[in-house]
Structure formats: structure tokens, C-alpha cells
mmCIF file of C-alpha atoms and ligand atoms in Angstrom:
data_model
loop_
_atom_site.group_PDB
_atom_site.id
_atom_site.type_symbol
_atom_site.label_atom_id
_atom_site.label_comp_id
_atom_site.label_asym_id
_atom_site.label_seq_id
_atom_site.Cartn_x
_atom_site.Cartn_y
_atom_site.Cartn_z
ATOM 1 C CA UNK A 17 25.385 21.458 0.366
ATOM 2 C CA UNK A 18 23.600 18.204 -0.465
ATOM 3 C CA UNK A 19 23.139 17.513 -4.159
ATOM 4 C CA UNK A 20 20.150 15.271 -3.452
ATOM 5 C CA UNK A 21 17.011 17.167 -4.447
ATOM 6 C CA UNK A 22 15.178 18.468 -1.430
ATOM 7 C CA UNK A 23 11.867 16.602 -1.780
ATOM 8 C CA UNK A 24 11.664 14.809 1.579
ATOM 9 C CA UNK A 25 11.531 16.022 5.179
ATOM 10 C CA UNK A 26 14.024 13.450 6.483
ATOM 11 C CA UNK A 27 14.679 12.384 10.062
ATOM 12 C CA UNK A 28 18.263 12.823 11.278
ATOM 13 C CA UNK A 29 19.048 9.089 11.329
ATOM 14 C CA UNK A 30 20.805 6.852 8.764
ATOM 15 C CA UNK A 31 20.223 3.121 9.022
ATOM 16 C CA UNK A 32 23.166 1.105 7.796
ATOM 17 C CA UNK A 33 22.037 -2.457 8.438
ATOM 18 C CA UNK A 34 19.127 -4.480 9.681
ATOM 19 C CA UNK A 35 18.251 -7.910 10.996
ATOM 20 C CA UNK A 36 14.644 -9.101 11.095
ATOM 21 C CA UNK A 37 12.583 -6.240 12.542
ATOM 22 C CA UNK A 38 15.652 -4.511 13.986
ATOM 23 C CA UNK A 39 17.609 -1.658 12.431
ATOM 24 C CA UNK A 40 21.040 -0.247 13.329
ATOM 25 C CA UNK A 41 22.232 3.295 12.700
ATOM 26 C CA UNK A 42 25.728 4.543 11.895
ATOM 27 C CA UNK A 43 26.606 4.685 15.593
ATOM 28 C CA UNK A 44 25.457 1.078 16.123
ATOM 29 C CA UNK A 45 22.276 2.112 17.949
ATOM 30 C CA UNK A 46 19.453 -0.435 17.694
ATOM 31 C CA UNK A 47 15.839 0.401 16.724
ATOM 32 C CA UNK A 48 12.674 -1.687 16.577
ATOM 33 C CA UNK A 49 11.311 -1.249 13.062
ATOM 34 C CA UNK A 50 7.513 -0.971 12.985
ATOM 35 C CA UNK A 51 7.469 0.589 9.515
ATOM 36 C CA UNK A 52 9.396 -1.838 7.240
ATOM 37 C CA UNK A 53 10.351 0.878 4.762
ATOM 38 C CA UNK A 54 6.628 1.819 4.474
ATOM 39 C CA UNK A 55 5.360 -1.743 3.956
ATOM 40 C CA UNK A 56 8.227 -2.806 1.707
ATOM 41 C CA UNK A 57 10.467 -5.143 3.735
ATOM 42 C CA UNK A 58 7.940 -7.998 3.839
ATOM 43 C CA UNK A 59 10.483 -10.481 5.204
ATOM 44 C CA UNK A 60 12.215 -7.973 7.479
ATOM 45 C CA UNK A 61 15.871 -7.105 6.956
ATOM 46 C CA UNK A 62 18.610 -9.491 5.863
ATOM 47 C CA UNK A 63 16.336 -12.513 5.461
ATOM 48 C CA UNK A 64 18.781 -15.339 4.616
ATOM 49 C CA UNK A 65 16.630 -16.874 1.884
ATOM 50 C CA UNK A 66 16.015 -13.581 0.067
ATOM 51 C CA UNK A 67 19.634 -12.465 0.421
ATOM 52 C CA UNK A 68 20.976 -15.772 -0.950
ATOM 53 C CA UNK A 69 18.562 -15.758 -3.902
ATOM 54 C CA UNK A 70 19.350 -12.146 -4.845
ATOM 55 C CA UNK A 71 23.104 -12.724 -4.530
ATOM 56 C CA UNK A 72 22.871 -15.704 -6.825
ATOM 57 C CA UNK A 73 20.731 -13.762 -9.296
ATOM 58 C CA UNK A 74 23.127 -10.806 -9.428
ATOM 59 C CA UNK A 75 25.880 -13.244 -10.424
ATOM 60 C CA UNK A 76 23.713 -14.827 -13.142
ATOM 61 C CA UNK A 77 21.818 -12.005 -14.892
ATOM 62 C CA UNK A 78 20.369 -8.723 -13.582
ATOM 63 C CA UNK A 79 18.646 -7.310 -16.663
ATOM 64 C CA UNK A 80 18.090 -8.394 -20.236
ATOM 65 C CA UNK A 81 15.083 -6.357 -21.618
ATOM 66 C CA UNK A 82 11.579 -7.353 -22.572
ATOM 67 C CA UNK A 83 12.682 -7.850 -26.171
ATOM 68 C CA UNK A 84 13.534 -11.394 -25.038
ATOM 69 C CA UNK A 85 11.979 -14.221 -23.054
ATOM 70 C CA UNK A 86 12.290 -13.782 -19.283
ATOM 71 C CA UNK A 87 11.540 -17.171 -17.678
ATOM 72 C CA UNK A 88 11.590 -15.689 -14.161
ATOM 73 C CA UNK A 89 8.722 -13.374 -15.219
ATOM 74 C CA UNK A 90 6.684 -16.464 -16.032
ATOM 75 C CA UNK A 91 7.438 -17.930 -12.604
ATOM 76 C CA UNK A 92 6.595 -14.693 -10.794
ATOM 77 C CA UNK A 93 3.368 -14.224 -12.797
ATOM 78 C CA UNK A 94 2.308 -17.839 -12.114
ATOM 79 C CA UNK A 95 2.680 -17.278 -8.385
ATOM 80 C CA UNK A 96 0.814 -13.952 -8.461
ATOM 81 C CA UNK A 97 -1.994 -15.549 -10.502
ATOM 82 C CA UNK A 98 -2.201 -18.378 -7.963
ATOM 83 C CA UNK A 99 -2.426 -16.157 -4.882
ATOM 84 C CA UNK A 100 -4.668 -13.497 -6.457
ATOM 85 C CA UNK A 101 -7.083 -15.691 -8.439
ATOM 86 C CA UNK A 102 -6.509 -13.380 -11.450
ATOM 87 C CA UNK A 103 -5.015 -14.111 -14.865
ATOM 88 C CA UNK A 104 -2.479 -11.682 -16.343
ATOM 89 C CA UNK A 105 0.363 -9.636 -14.824
ATOM 90 C CA UNK A 106 2.093 -6.574 -16.271
ATOM 91 C CA UNK A 107 5.379 -5.928 -14.445
ATOM 92 C CA UNK A 108 6.705 -2.446 -13.744
ATOM 93 C CA UNK A 109 8.809 -0.846 -11.001
ATOM 94 C CA UNK A 110 6.667 1.037 -8.507
ATOM 95 C CA UNK A 111 3.199 1.604 -7.151
ATOM 96 C CA UNK A 112 2.434 4.628 -9.251
ATOM 97 C CA UNK A 113 3.379 2.731 -12.390
ATOM 98 C CA UNK A 114 1.126 -0.158 -11.425
ATOM 99 C CA UNK A 115 -1.683 2.374 -10.948
ATOM 100 C CA UNK A 116 -0.905 4.158 -14.225
ATOM 101 C CA UNK A 117 -1.268 0.788 -15.921
ATOM 102 C CA UNK A 118 -4.592 0.250 -14.120
ATOM 103 C CA UNK A 119 -5.888 3.660 -15.239
ATOM 104 C CA UNK A 120 -4.817 2.903 -18.809
ATOM 105 C CA UNK A 121 -6.527 -0.511 -18.660
ATOM 106 C CA UNK A 122 -9.746 1.211 -17.536
ATOM 107 C CA UNK A 123 -9.567 3.804 -20.298
ATOM 108 C CA UNK A 124 -8.796 1.180 -22.938
ATOM 109 C CA UNK A 125 -11.641 -0.976 -21.615
ATOM 110 C CA UNK A 126 -13.949 2.045 -22.034
ATOM 111 C CA UNK A 127 -12.742 2.848 -25.530
ATOM 112 C CA UNK A 128 -13.132 -0.797 -26.574
ATOM 113 C CA UNK A 129 -16.788 -0.498 -25.483
ATOM 114 C CA UNK A 130 -17.356 2.740 -27.411
ATOM 115 C CA UNK A 131 -17.000 5.195 -24.486
ATOM 116 C CA UNK A 132 -15.022 8.094 -25.987
ATOM 117 C CA UNK A 133 -14.281 9.837 -22.652
ATOM 118 C CA UNK A 134 -14.124 7.121 -20.021
ATOM 119 C CA UNK A 135 -14.325 8.165 -16.372
ATOM 120 C CA UNK A 136 -13.218 6.367 -13.211
ATOM 121 C CA UNK A 137 -14.853 6.640 -9.774
ATOM 122 C CA UNK A 138 -12.171 7.416 -7.159
ATOM 123 C CA UNK A 139 -12.249 8.027 -3.405
ATOM 124 C CA UNK A 140 -11.715 11.024 -1.147
ATOM 125 C CA UNK A 141 -8.470 10.776 0.873
ATOM 126 C CA UNK A 142 -7.091 8.154 -1.538
ATOM 127 C CA UNK A 143 -3.418 8.014 -2.478
ATOM 128 C CA UNK A 144 -2.397 6.304 -5.694
ATOM 129 C CA UNK A 145 1.004 7.877 -6.392
ATOM 130 C CA UNK A 146 2.627 11.066 -7.623
ATOM 131 C CA UNK A 147 2.587 10.868 -11.412
ATOM 132 C CA UNK A 148 0.128 13.274 -13.037
ATOM 133 C CA UNK A 149 -2.565 10.646 -13.593
ATOM 134 C CA UNK A 150 -2.196 9.029 -10.168
ATOM 135 C CA UNK A 151 -2.091 12.302 -8.226
ATOM 136 C CA UNK A 152 -5.194 13.365 -10.152
ATOM 137 C CA UNK A 153 -6.896 10.088 -9.158
ATOM 138 C CA UNK A 154 -5.889 10.626 -5.522
ATOM 139 C CA UNK A 155 -7.906 12.645 -3.055
ATOM 140 C CA UNK A 156 -5.223 14.854 -1.522
ATOM 141 C CA UNK A 157 -5.216 18.518 -2.474
ATOM 142 C CA UNK A 158 -1.804 18.791 -0.815
ATOM 143 C CA UNK A 159 -0.349 16.267 -3.271
ATOM 144 C CA UNK A 160 -2.085 17.924 -6.253
ATOM 145 C CA UNK A 161 -1.392 21.571 -5.457
ATOM 146 C CA UNK A 162 1.024 23.215 -7.874
ATOM 147 C CA UNK A 163 0.715 20.512 -10.522
ATOM 148 C CA UNK A 164 -2.482 21.620 -12.222
ATOM 149 C CA UNK A 165 -3.928 21.140 -14.767
ATOM 150 C CA UNK A 166 -4.895 17.758 -13.396
ATOM 151 C CA UNK A 167 -5.651 14.767 -15.593
ATOM 152 C CA UNK A 168 -9.385 14.606 -16.319
ATOM 153 C CA UNK A 169 -11.696 11.632 -16.117
ATOM 154 C CA UNK A 170 -12.009 11.006 -12.367
ATOM 155 C CA UNK A 171 -15.229 11.324 -10.348
ATOM 156 C CA UNK A 172 -14.563 11.538 -6.588
ATOM 157 C CA UNK A 173 -16.841 10.140 -3.862
ATOM 158 C CA UNK A 174 -16.386 9.545 -0.115
ATOM 159 C CA UNK A 175 -15.134 6.121 1.015
ATOM 160 C CA UNK A 176 -17.732 3.776 2.553
ATOM 161 C CA UNK A 177 -20.639 5.625 0.892
ATOM 162 C CA UNK A 178 -22.478 3.372 -1.562
ATOM 163 C CA UNK A 179 -25.236 5.885 -2.222
ATOM 164 C CA UNK A 180 -22.703 8.324 -3.617
ATOM 165 C CA UNK A 181 -21.555 5.667 -6.090
ATOM 166 C CA UNK A 182 -25.163 4.799 -7.003
ATOM 167 C CA UNK A 183 -25.770 8.494 -7.773
ATOM 168 C CA UNK A 184 -22.755 8.515 -10.077
ATOM 169 C CA UNK A 185 -24.008 5.345 -11.785
ATOM 170 C CA UNK A 186 -27.354 7.005 -12.470
ATOM 171 C CA UNK A 187 -25.995 10.296 -13.744
ATOM 172 C CA UNK A 188 -22.684 9.559 -15.454
ATOM 173 C CA UNK A 189 -22.769 7.176 -18.370
ATOM 174 C CA UNK A 190 -19.049 7.617 -19.047
ATOM 175 C CA UNK A 191 -17.990 5.703 -15.948
ATOM 176 C CA UNK A 192 -16.142 2.474 -16.725
ATOM 177 C CA UNK A 193 -14.435 1.602 -13.419
ATOM 178 C CA UNK A 194 -14.209 2.093 -9.671
ATOM 179 C CA UNK A 195 -10.742 2.542 -8.181
ATOM 180 C CA UNK A 196 -10.413 2.003 -4.430
ATOM 181 C CA UNK A 197 -7.707 1.379 -1.838
ATOM 182 C CA UNK A 198 -9.630 -1.078 0.351
ATOM 183 C CA UNK A 199 -7.599 0.184 3.303
ATOM 184 C CA UNK A 200 -6.329 3.703 2.660
ATOM 185 C CA UNK A 201 -2.715 3.935 3.795
ATOM 186 C CA UNK A 202 -1.439 7.483 3.247
ATOM 187 C CA UNK A 203 -4.965 8.801 3.883
ATOM 188 C CA UNK A 204 -4.810 7.623 7.513
ATOM 189 C CA UNK A 205 -5.505 3.837 7.692
ATOM 190 C CA UNK A 206 -9.140 4.264 6.671
ATOM 191 C CA UNK A 207 -10.681 0.806 6.498
ATOM 192 C CA UNK A 208 -13.439 0.030 3.979
ATOM 193 C CA UNK A 209 -16.280 -1.951 5.474
ATOM 194 C CA UNK A 210 -16.469 -5.390 3.877
ATOM 195 C CA UNK A 211 -20.196 -4.897 3.096
ATOM 196 C CA UNK A 212 -19.235 -1.660 1.369
ATOM 197 C CA UNK A 213 -16.686 -3.459 -0.822
ATOM 198 C CA UNK A 214 -19.255 -6.133 -1.683
ATOM 199 C CA UNK A 215 -21.845 -3.455 -2.500
ATOM 200 C CA UNK A 216 -19.302 -1.669 -4.688
ATOM 201 C CA UNK A 217 -18.583 -4.908 -6.508
ATOM 202 C CA UNK A 218 -22.319 -5.419 -7.109
ATOM 203 C CA UNK A 219 -22.624 -1.920 -8.601
ATOM 204 C CA UNK A 220 -19.619 -2.678 -10.822
ATOM 205 C CA UNK A 221 -21.157 -5.937 -12.004
ATOM 206 C CA UNK A 222 -24.528 -4.352 -12.673
ATOM 207 C CA UNK A 223 -22.958 -1.581 -14.763
ATOM 208 C CA UNK A 224 -20.141 -3.669 -16.268
ATOM 209 C CA UNK A 225 -17.548 -1.424 -14.650
ATOM 210 C CA UNK A 226 -14.096 -2.661 -13.666
ATOM 211 C CA UNK A 227 -13.462 -3.094 -9.934
ATOM 212 C CA UNK A 228 -9.887 -1.893 -9.380
ATOM 213 C CA UNK A 229 -8.386 -2.581 -5.938
ATOM 214 C CA UNK A 230 -5.180 -0.625 -5.205
ATOM 215 C CA UNK A 231 -3.408 -3.071 -2.905
ATOM 216 C CA UNK A 232 0.023 -1.453 -3.240
ATOM 217 C CA UNK A 233 0.177 -0.857 0.520
ATOM 218 C CA UNK A 234 -2.503 -3.092 2.060
ATOM 219 C CA UNK A 235 -1.929 -6.170 -0.114
ATOM 220 C CA UNK A 236 0.538 -9.060 -0.050
ATOM 221 C CA UNK A 237 -0.301 -10.633 3.266
ATOM 222 C CA UNK A 238 -0.172 -7.733 5.687
ATOM 223 C CA UNK A 239 -3.847 -8.057 6.668
ATOM 224 C CA UNK A 240 -3.690 -11.816 7.222
ATOM 225 C CA UNK A 241 -4.836 -12.715 3.704
ATOM 226 C CA UNK A 242 -2.872 -12.126 0.541
ATOM 227 C CA UNK A 243 -5.270 -9.357 -0.505
ATOM 228 C CA UNK A 244 -7.941 -7.307 1.253
ATOM 229 C CA UNK A 245 -10.590 -8.207 -1.338
ATOM 230 C CA UNK A 246 -10.204 -11.823 -0.187
ATOM 231 C CA UNK A 247 -11.629 -10.803 3.200
ATOM 232 C CA UNK A 248 -14.713 -9.578 1.303
ATOM 233 C CA UNK A 249 -14.908 -12.775 -0.733
ATOM 234 C CA UNK A 250 -14.897 -11.718 -4.396
ATOM 235 C CA UNK A 251 -12.473 -11.201 -7.279
ATOM 236 C CA UNK A 252 -11.754 -7.708 -8.590
ATOM 237 C CA UNK A 253 -10.819 -7.056 -12.217
ATOM 238 C CA UNK A 254 -7.618 -5.066 -11.666
ATOM 239 C CA UNK A 255 -5.157 -5.165 -8.729
ATOM 240 C CA UNK A 256 -2.101 -2.894 -8.742
ATOM 241 C CA UNK A 257 0.747 -4.104 -6.483
ATOM 242 C CA UNK A 258 4.235 -2.889 -5.530
ATOM 243 C CA UNK A 259 5.936 -2.136 -2.179
ATOM 244 C CA UNK A 260 6.269 -5.536 -0.428
ATOM 245 C CA UNK A 261 6.110 -7.668 -3.574
ATOM 246 C CA UNK A 262 9.859 -8.330 -3.809
ATOM 247 C CA UNK A 263 10.828 -7.707 -0.179
ATOM 248 C CA UNK A 264 12.682 -4.474 -0.955
ATOM 249 C CA UNK A 265 13.770 -4.806 -4.592
ATOM 250 C CA UNK A 266 11.831 -2.183 -6.570
ATOM 251 C CA UNK A 267 8.955 -3.783 -8.472
ATOM 252 C CA UNK A 268 5.363 -3.103 -9.400
ATOM 253 C CA UNK A 269 2.667 -5.240 -10.982
ATOM 254 C CA UNK A 270 -0.717 -4.590 -12.530
ATOM 255 C CA UNK A 271 -2.685 -7.811 -12.177
ATOM 256 C CA UNK A 272 -5.882 -8.267 -14.191
ATOM 257 C CA UNK A 273 -8.667 -10.800 -14.600
ATOM 258 C CA UNK A 274 -12.419 -10.846 -15.131
ATOM 259 C CA UNK A 275 -13.614 -8.050 -17.416
ATOM 260 C CA UNK A 276 -10.081 -6.612 -17.708
ATOM 261 C CA UNK A 277 -8.540 -9.774 -19.081
ATOM 262 C CA UNK A 278 -7.140 -9.317 -22.586
ATOM 263 C CA UNK A 279 -7.707 -5.535 -22.658
ATOM 264 C CA UNK A 280 -4.009 -4.765 -23.194
ATOM 265 C CA UNK A 281 -2.596 -6.037 -26.477
ATOM 266 C CA UNK A 282 1.019 -5.957 -27.754
ATOM 267 C CA UNK A 283 2.110 -2.323 -28.050
ATOM 268 C CA UNK A 284 -0.418 -0.952 -25.525
ATOM 269 C CA UNK A 285 2.043 -0.676 -22.639
ATOM 270 C CA UNK A 286 5.670 -1.280 -21.709
ATOM 271 C CA UNK A 287 8.538 -0.603 -19.319
ATOM 272 C CA UNK A 288 12.293 -0.937 -19.851
ATOM 273 C CA UNK A 289 13.099 -2.244 -16.377
ATOM 274 C CA UNK A 290 9.720 -3.880 -15.758
ATOM 275 C CA UNK A 291 10.022 -7.547 -14.867
ATOM 276 C CA UNK A 292 13.788 -7.786 -14.969
ATOM 277 C CA UNK A 293 15.317 -11.022 -13.658
ATOM 278 C CA UNK A 294 16.640 -9.499 -10.417
ATOM 279 C CA UNK A 295 13.245 -8.083 -9.412
ATOM 280 C CA UNK A 296 11.480 -11.270 -10.499
ATOM 281 C CA UNK A 297 13.796 -13.388 -8.359
ATOM 282 C CA UNK A 298 12.846 -11.085 -5.491
ATOM 283 C CA UNK A 299 9.127 -11.651 -6.189
ATOM 284 C CA UNK A 300 9.383 -15.431 -6.444
ATOM 285 C CA UNK A 301 11.500 -15.740 -3.299
ATOM 286 C CA UNK A 302 9.408 -13.309 -1.250
ATOM 287 C CA UNK A 303 6.090 -14.961 -2.114
ATOM 288 C CA UNK A 304 7.451 -18.485 -1.566
ATOM 289 C CA UNK A 305 8.895 -17.467 1.796
ATOM 290 C CA UNK A 306 5.648 -15.830 2.963
ATOM 291 C CA UNK A 307 3.890 -19.094 2.129
ATOM 292 C CA UNK A 308 6.506 -21.477 3.546
ATOM 293 C CA UNK A 309 6.915 -19.556 6.806
ATOM 294 C CA UNK A 310 3.158 -19.156 7.416
ATOM 295 C CA UNK A 311 3.465 -15.366 7.448
ATOM 296 C CA UNK A 312 -0.187 -14.681 6.599
ATOM 297 C CA UNK A 313 -1.218 -16.424 9.811
ATOM 298 C CA UNK A 314 1.567 -14.611 11.643
ATOM 299 C CA UNK A 315 0.389 -11.217 10.345
ATOM 300 C CA UNK A 316 -3.175 -11.937 11.463
ATOM 301 C CA UNK A 317 -2.127 -13.221 14.891
ATOM 302 C CA UNK A 318 0.555 -10.672 15.798
ATOM 303 C CA UNK A 319 -1.318 -7.785 14.173
ATOM 304 C CA UNK A 320 -4.511 -8.704 16.017
ATOM 305 C CA UNK A 321 -2.624 -8.821 19.313
ATOM 306 C CA UNK A 322 -0.979 -5.456 18.592
ATOM 307 C CA UNK A 323 -4.326 -3.802 17.824
ATOM 308 C CA UNK A 324 -5.820 -5.264 21.018
ATOM 309 C CA UNK A 325 -2.766 -4.157 23.017
ATOM 310 C CA UNK A 326 -2.954 -0.639 21.631
ATOM 311 C CA UNK A 327 -6.696 -0.436 22.287
ATOM 312 C CA UNK A 328 -6.134 -1.587 25.872
ATOM 313 C CA UNK A 329 -3.325 0.922 26.426
ATOM 314 C CA UNK A 330 -4.725 3.928 24.540
ATOM 315 C CA UNK A 331 -8.421 3.388 23.730
ATOM 316 C CA UNK A 332 -10.703 5.921 25.401
ATOM 317 C CA UNK A 333 -7.874 8.248 26.434
ATOM 318 C CA UNK A 334 -8.636 11.930 25.832
ATOM 319 C CA UNK A 335 -6.953 12.816 22.545
ATOM 320 C CA UNK A 336 -7.098 9.289 21.072
ATOM 321 C CA UNK A 337 -9.825 9.249 18.419
ATOM 322 C CA UNK A 338 -9.483 5.607 17.362
ATOM 323 C CA UNK A 339 -7.142 2.642 17.148
ATOM 324 C CA UNK A 340 -7.948 0.811 13.904
ATOM 325 C CA UNK A 341 -6.599 -1.435 11.196
ATOM 326 C CA UNK A 342 -6.386 -5.018 10.074
ATOM 327 C CA UNK A 343 -3.474 -7.348 10.774
ATOM 328 C CA UNK A 344 -0.169 -5.515 10.466
ATOM 329 C CA UNK A 345 -1.667 -2.328 9.003
ATOM 330 C CA UNK A 346 -2.457 -0.239 12.045
ATOM 331 C CA UNK A 347 -3.390 3.396 12.666
ATOM 332 C CA UNK A 348 -3.838 5.364 15.866
ATOM 333 C CA UNK A 349 -5.782 8.533 15.108
ATOM 334 C CA UNK A 350 -5.235 11.417 17.496
ATOM 335 C CA UNK A 351 -7.312 14.579 17.674
ATOM 336 C CA UNK A 352 -4.333 16.776 16.768
ATOM 337 C CA UNK A 353 -1.307 16.827 14.459
ATOM 338 C CA UNK A 354 1.360 14.534 15.892
ATOM 339 C CA UNK A 355 4.264 14.513 13.437
ATOM 340 C CA UNK A 356 6.728 15.231 16.230
ATOM 341 C CA UNK A 357 6.005 11.782 17.698
ATOM 342 C CA UNK A 358 8.189 10.267 14.976
ATOM 343 C CA UNK A 359 11.331 11.917 16.374
ATOM 344 C CA UNK A 360 10.354 10.962 19.913
ATOM 345 C CA UNK A 361 9.952 7.386 18.665
ATOM 346 C CA UNK A 362 13.447 7.386 17.191
ATOM 347 C CA UNK A 363 14.813 8.717 20.467
ATOM 348 C CA UNK A 364 13.079 5.768 22.172
ATOM 349 C CA UNK A 365 14.453 3.290 19.593
ATOM 350 C CA UNK A 366 11.193 2.801 17.700
ATOM 351 C CA UNK A 367 10.582 3.396 13.982
ATOM 352 C CA UNK A 368 7.077 4.297 12.769
ATOM 353 C CA UNK A 369 5.560 7.217 10.926
ATOM 354 C CA UNK A 370 2.673 9.654 11.021
ATOM 355 C CA UNK A 371 0.337 10.028 8.069
ATOM 356 C CA UNK A 372 -2.556 12.387 7.312
ATOM 357 C CA UNK A 373 -0.955 14.673 9.958
ATOM 358 C CA UNK A 374 -2.628 12.999 12.939
ATOM 359 C CA UNK A 375 -2.473 9.229 12.454
ATOM 360 C CA UNK A 376 0.387 7.159 13.878
ATOM 361 C CA UNK A 377 0.963 4.389 11.340
ATOM 362 C CA UNK A 378 2.477 0.956 11.962
ATOM 363 C CA UNK A 379 3.376 -1.350 9.066
ATOM 364 C CA UNK A 380 5.888 -3.836 10.463
ATOM 365 C CA UNK A 381 7.442 -6.708 8.512
ATOM 366 C CA UNK A 382 5.370 -9.891 8.321
ATOM 367 C CA UNK A 383 8.089 -11.780 10.245
ATOM 368 C CA UNK A 384 7.487 -9.798 13.452
ATOM 369 C CA UNK A 385 7.106 -12.116 16.463
ATOM 370 C CA UNK A 386 4.477 -11.806 19.183
ATOM 371 C CA UNK A 387 7.121 -10.647 21.660
ATOM 372 C CA UNK A 388 8.361 -8.002 19.208
ATOM 373 C CA UNK A 389 4.760 -6.901 18.558
ATOM 374 C CA UNK A 390 4.266 -6.506 22.318
ATOM 375 C CA UNK A 391 7.452 -4.509 22.520
ATOM 376 C CA UNK A 392 6.198 -2.103 19.819
ATOM 377 C CA UNK A 393 3.083 -1.493 21.932
ATOM 378 C CA UNK A 394 5.119 -1.146 25.138
ATOM 379 C CA UNK A 395 7.434 1.423 23.549
ATOM 380 C CA UNK A 396 4.748 3.346 21.662
ATOM 381 C CA UNK A 397 1.921 3.683 24.196
ATOM 382 C CA UNK A 398 3.901 5.727 26.765
ATOM 383 C CA UNK A 399 5.143 8.039 23.984
ATOM 384 C CA UNK A 400 1.593 8.730 22.825
ATOM 385 C CA UNK A 401 0.388 9.252 26.399
ATOM 386 C CA UNK A 402 3.234 11.637 27.216
ATOM 387 C CA UNK A 403 2.641 13.553 23.978
ATOM 388 C CA UNK A 404 -1.069 13.925 24.668
ATOM 389 C CA UNK A 405 -0.722 14.971 28.292
ATOM 390 C CA UNK A 406 1.919 17.532 27.411
ATOM 391 C CA UNK A 407 -0.078 18.781 24.445
ATOM 392 C CA UNK A 408 -3.333 19.269 26.367
ATOM 393 C CA UNK A 409 -1.508 21.964 28.341
ATOM 394 C CA UNK A 410 -1.092 23.900 25.071
ATOM 395 C CA UNK A 411 -3.863 25.346 22.847
ATOM 396 C CA UNK A 412 -5.041 22.714 20.333
ATOM 397 C CA UNK A 413 -4.629 23.111 16.588
ATOM 398 C CA UNK A 414 -7.403 21.644 14.463
ATOM 399 C CA UNK A 415 -6.411 18.250 13.082
ATOM 400 C CA UNK A 416 -5.751 18.977 9.412
ATOM 401 C CA UNK A 417 -6.620 15.991 7.219
HETATM 402 N N1 PLP B 522 -0.820 3.250 -4.036
HETATM 403 C C1 PLP B 522 -0.804 3.174 -2.696
HETATM 404 C C2 PLP B 522 -2.007 2.616 -1.988
HETATM 405 C C3 PLP B 522 0.302 3.603 -1.978
HETATM 406 O O1 PLP B 522 0.301 3.535 -0.637
HETATM 407 C C4 PLP B 522 1.418 4.118 -2.677
HETATM 408 C C5 PLP B 522 2.591 4.614 -1.963
HETATM 409 O O2 PLP B 522 2.561 4.915 -0.798
HETATM 410 C C6 PLP B 522 1.360 4.183 -4.068
HETATM 411 C C7 PLP B 522 0.232 3.734 -4.719
HETATM 412 C C8 PLP B 522 2.517 4.723 -4.855
HETATM 413 O O3 PLP B 522 3.570 3.828 -4.828
HETATM 414 P P1 PLP B 522 5.041 4.291 -5.246
HETATM 415 O O4 PLP B 522 5.523 5.210 -4.187
HETATM 416 O O5 PLP B 522 5.818 2.996 -5.314
HETATM 417 O O6 PLP B 522 4.923 4.950 -6.575
#
């Protein structure tokens, strides 16, 4: 019997090493990795610059506690401030923690303004993590079920619907913030329209609400800019980050500016591991490497070509609802559950996953080359076609979202 708690439905493969966008299993079999540990391995596997920096850091100091100065935290925060345009960074260890910090910032912001029961506008189909506050903020009943009572103080609206938010603004005077994943990842690669994001920002400004952009999955260069809000051309007040921030070393960050600047004071928040020197070295090296290697441009170019390639191969086929995404955050929505495609992918030497039951999701490392991007399309398209043609022979199950 395994003593690891049974919380994941795992595939029967163990990867033991990687190189760039390639993974190798215990038997030495090679796989093309179009998932990057769910948007974590920004620089791919075994990047020489990241490996050397982390090795050196392990031999110097791994952890020392936030009771003392941590110069590497200053360096990491300076870089995040530079790329985000925001001012202050709280370091933690994961996406849910970054989002917990964001929710606390919003509540504190409300209390500071005399709102005794602050509420936050959140989106249907959103995923913000699995702590009690973040699963309550999320829009998945599946994630929430069994963990009630949920945390109060969230008002849910559909994504890309400004009127719904205007209604809330008129009727709910307790609202202090809007919390949005500008491209929903777990929810099925649902892309916010840029005009929608701008409209949301305008509503926030008019009502003095915080604009909180969960960029845990979509941020850090994957879409061709450091952050999705930069495509829309404005600055949010709060940006939670994690996943790809340190190229695979666990880290999270809650970045604030604008109306959220200065909300947290000493004693308002903390984390034992948050911002430790090893993780910070990972942040500094990852961000510098993305910049020095021109990986934003690479993500835009290769991702764009992959989306075009997938549209050409699969668009309009019966059973394919839509190919969508931005840069290296790509979804192929089918009209039926398609979880079994993941195993077929592994059999064909391709790593990806399926989210929201019926959306094939690709999140490759930012170092992926054009040839490797083409190869992902060439391996994936026939699998999807074969799956659909075989499946149409059987009775269809409704696509559960
Ligand atoms: N926010 C978003 C947008 C995510 O995609 C995720 C994880 O998938 C999280 C938050 C939670 O991050 P973590 O699993 O590191 O807690």
C-alpha cells in the first residue's frame, strides 16, 4: 500500500529527468512536455543557468527566517516591481497563499475604509486554490463540495459580463474589490476580452474598488507579455503570482500597488518559508533568464504558431468547439469529456492535460522552439481526430463543465 494520501488521480508514468521541453521516464522513454508541470517549469528542465544558481545557493544558505534581513528578497522584489509596474511584494510559497494574501489585502482595505463586512466580486468557473478562502472565491462546485460552510464575502458573476458587475456595484455597497483570472486556467482556458478587462478596471476606479488580477497561471511571460493586464494596458492594484515564478522552486508572491499600496502593516501577514534565499535565488535567476533569452517574444511567436497550427488541423472538425488561448496558454475545447486523451498522449510520447473535463490544455515551457511547437501540434492533432472519430460511434455524454 502507498502511504501517500490518495488525493490525485495519477497517470502511470514517473519522470526521472528532463532536458529543455523533453522528459524521460524510468525506462528511458522520451516525451515532449507541453505542460511544464502545469505552467511551472518556465525555463524547461535542467536549464544550466537555473541549475548552477540553485546549486550555488544550496551551498551558501537555504533558509534563515524573516526575523532577519534577506537581501535576495530585496533583489527579487525589485525585479518583480520592475516587470509588473507595482510597488510592494509579499513572498509566500504557492498560488493559494498568494491569493489568500490578496483576499486579506482586500478585506483590510475595506475595513480601513469603514466597511465592516467587505465583499469581493469573483467569477464563475474561476480557480484560485484549495484553501477554504480560495475555494470559496473560486467558481467550481466540484472543488467546494464537502468543505462547507464556505467562507463568506464573495459575490459571483459570469466572466466577460460587465453588466453583471455594474448591477453588483449598484446594489452592494460592501464590495471593495474585483478578483479575476484574466485567462482562466483550470476553468478551461477562458480568455477575458481586453475591452472587458478595461471596463472592469473603469468600474473599479469609479467605485474605488481594488482590481485584483490572479496571474498565478497566466502570468510571467506565457502570453507574450509579463502579465495579461499589460495586454489591456493598465495597472491593477493586486497581482498574486506563483507557479512559474522560480522555474520550479516553490514560491508565491502577492504584488500590490495603486490603492492597495501600504494596506498591510507589520504584523498583518507572514509566512515561515516565504521569501527564503533558495526560492528568491530561483526568482531572480528565472526572471533574468526570461529577459536575457527573449522568452516573452518566443512565447508570443511559438504560441501564436501553435494556435494557428491547431486551428488549421482541428478547427471546424465535428466535435471541436474551439481552439483558443494566448501565447503558450492554449485550450482545445471538445464537445465531450476527453480525459482519456491524456493517457493516449503519454502513449504517443506527449505530455499535456485536460481541464474542465473537455478542454485539452497546453502550457509548455517558455523555451520551446518553433520546431518543438510544431511537433506538439503534429503529435496532438491526430490523437484528437482519432478520439473524436471513435467517440462519435458511441452515444455522447453531455460535456460537464
Ligand atoms: N490561481 C490560479 C489561477 C491557479 O491556476 C492555481 C493553480 O492551478 C492557483 C491559484 C493555486 O495555486 P497553488 O496550487 O500553487 O496553490
